[in-house]
Coordinates of C-alpha atoms in Angstrom, one line a residue:
M12 CA 42.8 52.9 -72.0
F13 CA 45.8 50.8 -72.0
G14 CA 45.7 47.7 -69.9
S15 CA 48.2 45.6 -68.4
G16 CA 46.5 42.4 -69.1
S17 CA 48.1 39.2 -70.2
D18 CA 49.8 38.7 -73.5
S19 CA 47.5 37.6 -76.2
G20 CA 50.1 36.3 -78.5
Q21 CA 47.6 36.9 -81.3
N22 CA 48.7 38.2 -84.6
H23 CA 45.7 37.0 -86.9
I24 CA 43.8 40.3 -86.8
G25 CA 40.8 41.1 -88.8
V26 CA 37.4 40.3 -89.8
A27 CA 36.3 37.0 -91.4
G28 CA 36.4 37.4 -95.2
T29 CA 38.6 40.4 -95.1
V30 CA 42.0 40.5 -96.9
L31 CA 44.8 40.7 -94.4
M32 CA 48.2 42.1 -95.0
P33 CA 51.3 40.7 -93.2
T34 CA 52.8 43.8 -91.5
R35 CA 56.1 43.7 -89.6
F36 CA 56.6 46.0 -86.5
V37 CA 60.1 46.6 -85.1
W38 CA 61.3 48.0 -81.8
P39 CA 65.0 48.6 -82.3
Y40 CA 65.8 50.2 -78.8
G41 CA 66.3 47.2 -76.6
G42 CA 64.5 46.1 -73.5
R43 CA 63.9 42.9 -71.5
R44 CA 60.3 42.4 -72.5
V45 CA 58.5 44.2 -75.3
L46 CA 54.9 44.0 -76.2
L47 CA 52.8 45.6 -79.0
S48 CA 49.3 47.0 -78.7
G49 CA 47.1 49.1 -81.0
S50 CA 43.8 49.9 -82.5
F51 CA 44.0 46.6 -84.3
T52 CA 43.9 44.8 -80.8
R53 CA 41.4 47.4 -79.5
W54 CA 44.0 48.5 -77.2
Q55 CA 43.2 45.6 -74.9
D56 CA 45.4 42.7 -76.0
H57 CA 49.2 42.7 -76.0
I58 CA 51.2 40.9 -78.6
T59 CA 54.7 39.6 -77.6
M60 CA 57.5 40.7 -79.7
S61 CA 60.6 38.5 -80.1
P62 CA 64.3 39.5 -80.4
M63 CA 65.9 39.0 -83.7
E64 CA 68.6 36.4 -84.2
G65 CA 72.1 37.9 -83.6
S66 CA 70.5 41.2 -82.5
P67 CA 69.0 40.9 -79.0
T68 CA 68.2 44.6 -78.9
V69 CA 66.0 44.5 -82.0
F70 CA 62.5 43.2 -81.3
Q71 CA 59.9 42.3 -84.0
V72 CA 56.5 40.7 -84.7
V73 CA 54.4 40.3 -87.7
C74 CA 50.7 40.9 -87.5
N75 CA 48.1 40.3 -90.3
L76 CA 46.2 43.7 -90.5
T77 CA 43.3 44.8 -92.5
P78 CA 44.1 47.6 -95.1
G79 CA 43.4 51.1 -93.7
Y80 CA 44.7 53.3 -90.9
H81 CA 46.0 51.9 -87.7
Q82 CA 47.6 53.3 -84.3
Y83 CA 50.0 51.3 -82.2
K84 CA 52.4 51.8 -79.2
F85 CA 55.1 49.7 -77.5
F86 CA 54.9 48.3 -74.0
V87 CA 58.7 48.1 -73.0
D88 CA 59.6 46.7 -69.5
G89 CA 56.3 48.0 -68.1
E90 CA 56.4 51.4 -69.7
W91 CA 54.4 52.7 -72.7
R92 CA 56.7 53.9 -75.5
H93 CA 56.4 55.1 -79.1
D94 CA 59.0 55.1 -81.8
E95 CA 60.1 58.7 -82.4
R96 CA 61.5 57.8 -85.8
Q97 CA 58.1 56.7 -87.2
P98 CA 54.9 58.7 -88.0
A99 CA 53.1 59.6 -84.8
V100 CA 50.1 61.6 -83.5
S101 CA 48.7 62.7 -80.3
G102 CA 45.4 61.1 -79.2
N103 CA 43.5 59.5 -76.4
Y104 CA 46.3 57.3 -75.5
G105 CA 49.1 60.0 -75.7
V106 CA 51.6 59.9 -78.5
V107 CA 51.0 56.9 -80.7
N108 CA 52.6 55.7 -84.0
T109 CA 50.5 55.4 -87.1
I110 CA 50.6 53.3 -90.2
F111 CA 48.3 53.3 -93.3
L112 CA 48.1 50.2 -95.4
P113 CA 46.5 50.6 -98.8
R114 CA 44.7 47.8 -100.6
E115 CA 47.5 47.3 -103.1
S116 CA 50.1 45.1 -101.5
D117 CA 52.9 46.6 -103.6
A118 CA 52.3 50.0 -101.9
I119 CA 53.0 48.9 -98.4
P120 CA 55.4 51.3 -96.7
E121 CA 59.0 49.9 -96.9
L122 CA 59.5 49.7 -93.1
F123 CA 56.4 47.5 -92.8
S124 CA 56.9 45.5 -95.9
P125 CA 55.7 41.9 -95.4
D126 CA 59.1 40.1 -95.0
V127 CA 57.1 37.6 -93.0
P128 CA 58.6 35.4 -90.5
V129 CA 57.2 31.9 -90.7
G130 CA 54.6 30.6 -88.5
S131 CA 51.4 28.6 -88.9
N132 CA 49.3 31.8 -88.7
M133 CA 51.4 33.9 -91.2
D134 CA 50.2 34.4 -94.7
V135 CA 52.2 35.7 -97.8
D136 CA 49.8 34.9 -100.5
N137 CA 49.0 38.6 -101.1
D138 CA 52.5 39.3 -102.0
F139 CA 52.4 37.9 -105.6
L140 CA 54.2 39.6 -108.6
R141 CA 53.4 38.8 -112.1
L142 CA 56.7 37.9 -113.5
D143 CA 55.6 38.2 -117.2
A144 CA 54.9 41.9 -116.4
V145 CA 58.6 42.5 -115.4
P146 CA 60.7 43.7 -118.3
Q147 CA 63.9 41.5 -118.8
I148 CA 67.1 43.3 -117.9
S149 CA 70.1 43.4 -120.1
Q150 CA 73.6 42.4 -119.3
A151 CA 74.5 46.0 -120.0
E152 CA 72.1 47.4 -117.4
I153 CA 73.3 44.8 -115.0
E154 CA 77.0 46.0 -115.5
L155 CA 75.8 49.6 -115.2
S156 CA 74.1 49.1 -111.9
R157 CA 77.3 47.2 -110.7
Q158 CA 79.6 50.0 -111.7
R159 CA 77.5 52.6 -109.9
I160 CA 77.4 50.5 -106.7
S161 CA 81.2 49.8 -107.0
A162 CA 81.9 53.6 -107.4
F163 CA 79.9 54.3 -104.3
L164 CA 81.6 51.7 -102.2
S165 CA 85.0 52.9 -103.5
T166 CA 84.4 56.4 -102.5
H167 CA 83.1 55.7 -98.9
T168 CA 85.0 54.4 -96.0
A169 CA 84.6 52.1 -93.0
Y170 CA 84.3 55.1 -90.8
E171 CA 80.7 55.4 -92.0
L172 CA 79.9 52.1 -90.3
L173 CA 80.9 53.4 -86.9
P174 CA 77.9 53.9 -84.6
E175 CA 77.6 57.1 -82.5
S176 CA 77.9 55.1 -79.4
G177 CA 78.1 51.4 -78.5
K178 CA 80.4 48.7 -77.0
V179 CA 82.7 46.2 -78.5
I180 CA 83.6 43.1 -76.4
A181 CA 87.1 41.6 -76.8
L182 CA 88.4 38.5 -75.0
D183 CA 91.9 37.7 -73.7
V184 CA 93.4 34.5 -75.4
N185 CA 94.3 33.2 -71.9
L186 CA 90.6 33.2 -70.9
P187 CA 89.2 29.6 -70.4
V188 CA 87.1 28.6 -73.3
K189 CA 84.3 27.7 -71.0
Q190 CA 84.2 31.1 -69.4
A191 CA 84.5 32.6 -72.9
F192 CA 81.3 31.1 -74.2
H193 CA 79.5 32.0 -71.0
V194 CA 80.5 35.6 -72.0
L195 CA 79.2 35.3 -75.4
Y196 CA 75.8 34.0 -74.1
E197 CA 75.5 36.5 -71.5
Q198 CA 76.3 39.5 -73.9
G199 CA 74.0 38.1 -76.6
I200 CA 76.8 38.0 -79.1
S201 CA 78.2 35.1 -81.2
V202 CA 81.7 36.7 -82.1
A203 CA 84.5 38.4 -80.1
P204 CA 88.0 39.5 -81.2
L205 CA 90.9 38.1 -79.2
W206 CA 93.6 40.1 -77.5
D207 CA 97.0 38.8 -76.7
F208 CA 98.5 40.9 -73.9
F209 CA 102.0 39.7 -74.5
K210 CA 102.0 40.6 -78.2
G211 CA 100.1 43.8 -77.6
Q212 CA 97.6 43.1 -80.5
F213 CA 94.5 41.5 -81.6
V214 CA 95.3 38.1 -82.9
G215 CA 92.1 36.4 -83.9
V216 CA 88.3 35.9 -83.5
L217 CA 86.3 33.6 -81.3
T218 CA 83.2 32.5 -83.1
A219 CA 80.2 30.2 -82.7
I220 CA 81.9 27.7 -84.9
D221 CA 84.6 27.4 -82.3
F222 CA 81.9 26.3 -79.8
I223 CA 80.4 23.8 -82.3
L224 CA 83.8 22.2 -82.9
I225 CA 84.5 22.0 -79.2
L226 CA 81.2 20.4 -78.5
M227 CA 81.7 17.9 -81.3
E228 CA 85.1 17.2 -79.8
L229 CA 83.5 16.7 -76.3
G230 CA 81.0 14.2 -77.9
N231 CA 83.8 12.3 -79.5
H232 CA 84.6 9.2 -77.6
G233 CA 88.2 9.2 -78.5
S234 CA 88.6 12.8 -77.5
N235 CA 91.4 13.9 -74.9
L236 CA 89.2 16.9 -73.9
T237 CA 86.7 16.5 -71.1
E238 CA 84.2 19.0 -69.7
E239 CA 86.2 19.5 -66.5
E240 CA 89.3 20.5 -68.7
L241 CA 87.3 23.5 -70.2
E242 CA 87.6 25.1 -66.8
T243 CA 91.3 25.6 -67.6
H244 CA 91.6 25.0 -71.4
S245 CA 92.4 28.5 -72.6
I246 CA 91.4 30.1 -75.9
S247 CA 95.0 30.2 -77.0
A248 CA 95.4 26.5 -76.4
W249 CA 92.3 25.6 -78.5
K250 CA 93.4 28.1 -81.2
G251 CA 96.9 27.1 -81.1
G252 CA 96.1 23.6 -82.3
K253 CA 96.7 21.5 -79.1
L254 CA 93.3 19.8 -80.0
R255 CA 93.7 17.3 -82.8
I256 CA 90.4 17.7 -84.6
N257 CA 89.7 15.7 -87.8
R258 CA 91.8 17.6 -90.3
Q259 CA 89.4 16.5 -93.0
I260 CA 87.1 19.3 -91.6
D261 CA 88.1 22.4 -93.6
C262 CA 86.9 25.2 -91.5
N263 CA 88.6 28.6 -92.1
L264 CA 86.8 30.3 -89.2
N265 CA 88.7 28.6 -86.5
S266 CA 92.2 29.0 -88.0
Y267 CA 94.4 30.8 -85.4
S268 CA 97.6 30.4 -87.4
R269 CA 96.8 32.9 -90.1
S270 CA 96.8 36.6 -89.6
L271 CA 93.7 38.2 -88.3
V272 CA 91.6 39.6 -91.1
H273 CA 90.6 43.0 -90.2
G274 CA 90.1 46.6 -91.7
G275 CA 90.9 50.2 -90.7
P276 CA 88.4 53.2 -90.4
Y277 CA 89.8 54.7 -93.6
D278 CA 89.4 51.6 -95.8
S279 CA 87.0 51.9 -98.6
L280 CA 83.7 50.1 -98.3
K281 CA 84.4 48.1 -101.4
D282 CA 87.8 46.9 -100.0
L283 CA 86.0 45.6 -96.8
A284 CA 83.3 43.8 -98.9
L285 CA 86.0 42.1 -101.0
R286 CA 87.9 41.1 -97.8
F287 CA 84.6 39.6 -96.5
L288 CA 84.1 37.5 -99.7
Q289 CA 87.8 36.5 -100.2
N290 CA 88.3 35.3 -96.6
K291 CA 84.8 33.9 -96.1
V292 CA 84.3 35.7 -92.6
S293 CA 81.1 37.0 -91.2
T294 CA 82.7 39.7 -89.1
L295 CA 85.5 42.1 -89.7
P296 CA 87.1 44.1 -86.7
I297 CA 87.7 47.7 -87.5
I298 CA 91.1 48.6 -85.7
H299 CA 93.0 51.8 -85.7
S300 CA 96.4 52.7 -84.4
S301 CA 97.9 56.1 -84.5
S302 CA 101.5 54.5 -84.3
P303 CA 103.3 53.8 -87.5
D304 CA 104.3 50.3 -86.2
G305 CA 100.7 49.6 -85.3
S306 CA 101.2 49.4 -81.6
F307 CA 98.4 50.3 -79.1
P308 CA 95.7 49.2 -81.5
Q309 CA 92.1 50.4 -80.7
L310 CA 89.1 48.2 -81.5
L311 CA 86.5 50.6 -83.0
H312 CA 83.7 48.3 -84.4
L313 CA 82.8 44.9 -85.6
A314 CA 81.8 45.4 -89.2
T315 CA 79.3 43.1 -91.1
L316 CA 78.3 43.0 -94.7
S317 CA 74.8 43.8 -93.5
G318 CA 76.2 47.2 -92.3
I319 CA 77.7 47.9 -95.6
L320 CA 74.5 46.7 -97.4
K321 CA 72.5 49.4 -95.1
C322 CA 74.9 52.2 -96.5
I323 CA 74.0 51.1 -100.0
C324 CA 70.2 51.1 -99.4
R325 CA 70.4 54.4 -97.6
H326 CA 72.5 56.1 -100.4
F327 CA 70.3 54.9 -103.3
K328 CA 66.9 55.1 -101.5
H329 CA 65.7 58.0 -103.5
S330 CA 67.6 57.3 -106.7
S331 CA 66.8 53.7 -107.2
S332 CA 65.9 54.2 -110.8
S333 CA 69.7 54.7 -111.4
L334 CA 70.1 51.0 -110.5
P335 CA 67.7 49.1 -112.9
I336 CA 68.8 45.8 -111.4
L337 CA 67.0 46.5 -108.1
Q338 CA 63.6 46.2 -109.6
Q339 CA 64.3 42.7 -110.8
P340 CA 62.7 39.6 -109.0
I341 CA 65.3 37.5 -107.4
C342 CA 64.2 34.5 -109.5
S343 CA 65.2 36.3 -112.6
I344 CA 68.8 37.0 -111.7
P345 CA 71.7 34.5 -110.7
I346 CA 71.8 35.0 -107.0
G347 CA 71.2 32.7 -104.0
T348 CA 71.0 29.0 -103.6
W349 CA 68.0 27.3 -105.1
V350 CA 66.4 23.9 -104.6
P351 CA 66.6 22.4 -108.1
K352 CA 63.2 21.6 -109.8
I353 CA 62.5 18.1 -111.1
G354 CA 64.6 17.5 -114.2
E355 CA 67.1 20.2 -113.3
S356 CA 70.7 19.4 -112.8
S357 CA 71.4 19.9 -109.2
G358 CA 74.2 22.5 -108.2
K359 CA 74.9 23.1 -104.5
P360 CA 72.1 21.5 -102.5
V361 CA 70.1 23.4 -100.0
A362 CA 70.8 21.9 -96.6
M363 CA 67.7 21.1 -94.7
L364 CA 66.7 19.0 -91.7
R365 CA 63.5 17.7 -90.0
P366 CA 62.9 18.9 -86.4
N367 CA 63.6 15.4 -85.0
A368 CA 67.0 15.3 -86.4
S369 CA 69.7 15.1 -83.8
L370 CA 71.7 18.3 -82.8
G371 CA 74.9 16.4 -83.6
A372 CA 73.6 15.9 -87.2
A373 CA 72.9 19.7 -87.4
L374 CA 76.2 20.6 -86.1
S375 CA 78.0 18.3 -88.5
L376 CA 76.0 19.7 -91.5
L377 CA 76.9 23.3 -90.4
V378 CA 80.7 22.4 -90.5
Q379 CA 80.9 20.2 -93.5
A380 CA 78.4 22.1 -95.8
E381 CA 80.1 25.4 -94.7
V382 CA 76.8 27.1 -94.1
S383 CA 75.7 29.5 -91.3
A384 CA 72.1 28.3 -91.0
I385 CA 69.9 25.2 -91.8
P386 CA 66.1 25.5 -92.5
I387 CA 64.1 23.2 -90.3
V388 CA 61.1 21.8 -92.4
D389 CA 58.2 19.3 -92.2
D390 CA 57.6 16.4 -94.3
N391 CA 56.4 18.5 -97.2
D392 CA 59.7 20.7 -96.9
S393 CA 57.6 23.6 -95.5
L394 CA 59.5 25.9 -93.3
L395 CA 59.1 25.6 -89.6
D396 CA 62.2 27.2 -88.1
I397 CA 65.8 27.7 -88.7
Y398 CA 68.9 26.7 -86.8
C399 CA 71.9 29.0 -87.0
R400 CA 75.4 28.7 -85.8
S401 CA 74.8 31.5 -83.2
D402 CA 72.1 29.3 -81.7
I403 CA 74.8 27.2 -80.2
T404 CA 75.8 29.8 -77.5
A405 CA 72.4 29.1 -75.9
L406 CA 73.8 25.9 -74.7
A407 CA 76.1 27.9 -72.2
K408 CA 73.0 28.7 -70.3
D409 CA 73.1 26.7 -67.0
R410 CA 76.0 24.7 -68.5
A411 CA 73.4 22.8 -70.6
Y412 CA 76.3 21.6 -72.9
A413 CA 77.6 19.4 -70.0
Q414 CA 74.1 17.7 -69.6
I415 CA 73.3 16.6 -73.1
R416 CA 74.4 14.2 -75.7
L417 CA 74.5 15.6 -79.2
D418 CA 73.1 12.4 -80.8
E419 CA 70.2 12.2 -78.4
L420 CA 69.0 15.9 -78.3
S421 CA 66.8 16.8 -81.3
I422 CA 66.9 20.2 -83.0
H423 CA 63.5 20.7 -81.8
Q424 CA 64.7 20.3 -78.2
A425 CA 67.9 22.4 -78.8
I426 CA 65.8 25.4 -80.0
Q427 CA 63.5 25.1 -77.1
L428 CA 66.5 25.3 -74.8
G429 CA 67.5 28.6 -76.2
Q430 CA 64.0 30.1 -76.1
D431 CA 62.3 32.1 -73.3
A432 CA 60.3 29.6 -71.3
S433 CA 57.6 32.2 -70.8
S434 CA 57.0 32.7 -74.5
P435 CA 53.4 32.0 -75.3
H436 CA 54.0 31.0 -78.9
G437 CA 55.6 27.7 -78.3
L438 CA 58.7 26.3 -80.2
F439 CA 58.0 27.0 -83.8
N440 CA 56.6 30.5 -83.4
G441 CA 58.4 31.7 -86.6
Q442 CA 59.7 34.9 -85.2
R443 CA 63.2 33.8 -85.7
C444 CA 62.8 33.2 -89.4
Q445 CA 63.2 35.7 -92.1
M446 CA 61.8 34.9 -95.6
C447 CA 61.0 36.1 -98.9
L448 CA 59.3 35.1 -102.1
R449 CA 61.0 34.3 -105.5
S450 CA 59.0 37.2 -106.8
D451 CA 60.4 39.7 -104.5
P452 CA 62.4 42.4 -106.2
L453 CA 66.2 42.7 -105.3
H454 CA 65.7 46.0 -103.6
K455 CA 63.2 44.6 -101.1
V456 CA 65.5 41.5 -100.3
M457 CA 68.4 44.0 -99.9
E458 CA 66.4 46.2 -97.4
R459 CA 65.5 43.1 -95.3
L460 CA 69.1 41.8 -95.2
A461 CA 70.4 45.3 -94.2
V462 CA 68.4 44.9 -90.8
P463 CA 70.9 44.0 -88.1
G464 CA 70.9 40.2 -87.5
A465 CA 69.3 39.2 -90.8
R466 CA 72.1 37.5 -92.5
R467 CA 70.0 35.3 -94.8
L468 CA 66.4 34.9 -96.1
V469 CA 64.7 31.7 -96.7
I470 CA 62.9 31.8 -100.2
V471 CA 59.6 30.1 -99.8
E472 CA 56.6 29.3 -101.9
A473 CA 53.6 31.5 -101.2
G474 CA 50.9 29.7 -99.2
S475 CA 52.7 26.3 -98.7
K476 CA 55.9 27.9 -97.3
R477 CA 57.8 25.1 -99.1
V478 CA 61.6 26.1 -99.1
E479 CA 62.7 27.0 -102.5
G480 CA 66.1 28.3 -101.6
I481 CA 68.2 30.6 -99.5
I482 CA 69.7 34.0 -100.2
S483 CA 72.3 35.4 -97.9
V484 CA 74.0 38.9 -97.6
T485 CA 77.1 37.3 -99.0
D486 CA 75.1 36.0 -102.1
V487 CA 73.9 39.7 -102.5
F488 CA 77.5 41.2 -102.5
R489 CA 78.8 38.4 -104.9
F490 CA 76.2 39.3 -107.4
L491 CA 76.5 43.1 -106.9
L492 CA 80.3 43.1 -107.3
G493 CA 80.4 40.5 -109.9
C494 CA 82.5 38.0 -107.9

């Protein structure tokens, strides 16, 4: 029978000597506390699932399972649930989900493909691909794939991105910035469009980078901004340029003077994708007005490149052979940012930090390197965790930002502040990290990046988990569109 015992936090499951297969389980329907149990835990132990970065309603965990047939179920806020969208059977424990893992790792079902978050007990050694067995793709085949993807994007609109139901949060520009970031934290979001009541229109976007710049300004001894002034300092004052931040910092995301980059529901997906790439934004408000002059605008959705990528994956799911580029391993095509090998000329370096580096150093690197995340590695450059721009909103909890010094708080401590104190896994549990191998085919990388919140994958070496590079959803679109 199902028990209500304590969490085991155990995801190394199998008999000694048996080959284990990293398998990702996902609960995408929200909840405060989500646990996983199944035949692989003898229906006795519960495995804690963690919310994905940027998507607090999607919980996941990776378990190392033996090949064969398994049953499982989710324990959500004290109630046993199953995923109605996945294979299920009725048995001794009611309706339970099922999964079959064949011995050949390449035949693992897509939903449970081993996109293994990093942790000390995660293993990706069974996911090798012989690169010499992969036929080289010609430039003509690359262009053919690009043309077919471009044709699809050109004939489908942003309307297809709109969910059947949901909520979109907007903030008034006269709201104090302190209150605004508390809203972002409490709602589990890192971006919010800005509404100007007097202009009657949306005028900008408040993002995590704004909070980063504000914290850096607060930590500046020569700053005119104090923590007390955040009580009354409005978003419009911040965005209007009353704060004189170092003009050498070129950060497009916090520019209030330029017009809002947005889209309409009938804009093509290709136009939206190009708008993302050209303006270097991560979120695009979808706004509609039935008036010719654009008055009384309605905010319908916050579009992301991940959402557009999901449309591509869904459309070509059963006709992937028409896109020969999708079968190519990512190391064989010009995509992503890679750590240069010895003797190679270095291009754009991969920004990495040790866990004892200061939070101030991490924030400065996020701004100056114009990246959205930084891998946290050990002395061997093996992946431990990742620090993202969106993690900064966690400092709004209990006004933590007012009680710390950026140069004294380590990244290790900063991540710990944002984690659930009741988590049994400890700091570097790995559930926040999304990673892949250099041998992974492009279609597998695209499927993982199409998951809400998975904006980038860290490319690691099998076994050692040494960081080899990073591939983002932006990288994928630049390659697919030939930008």
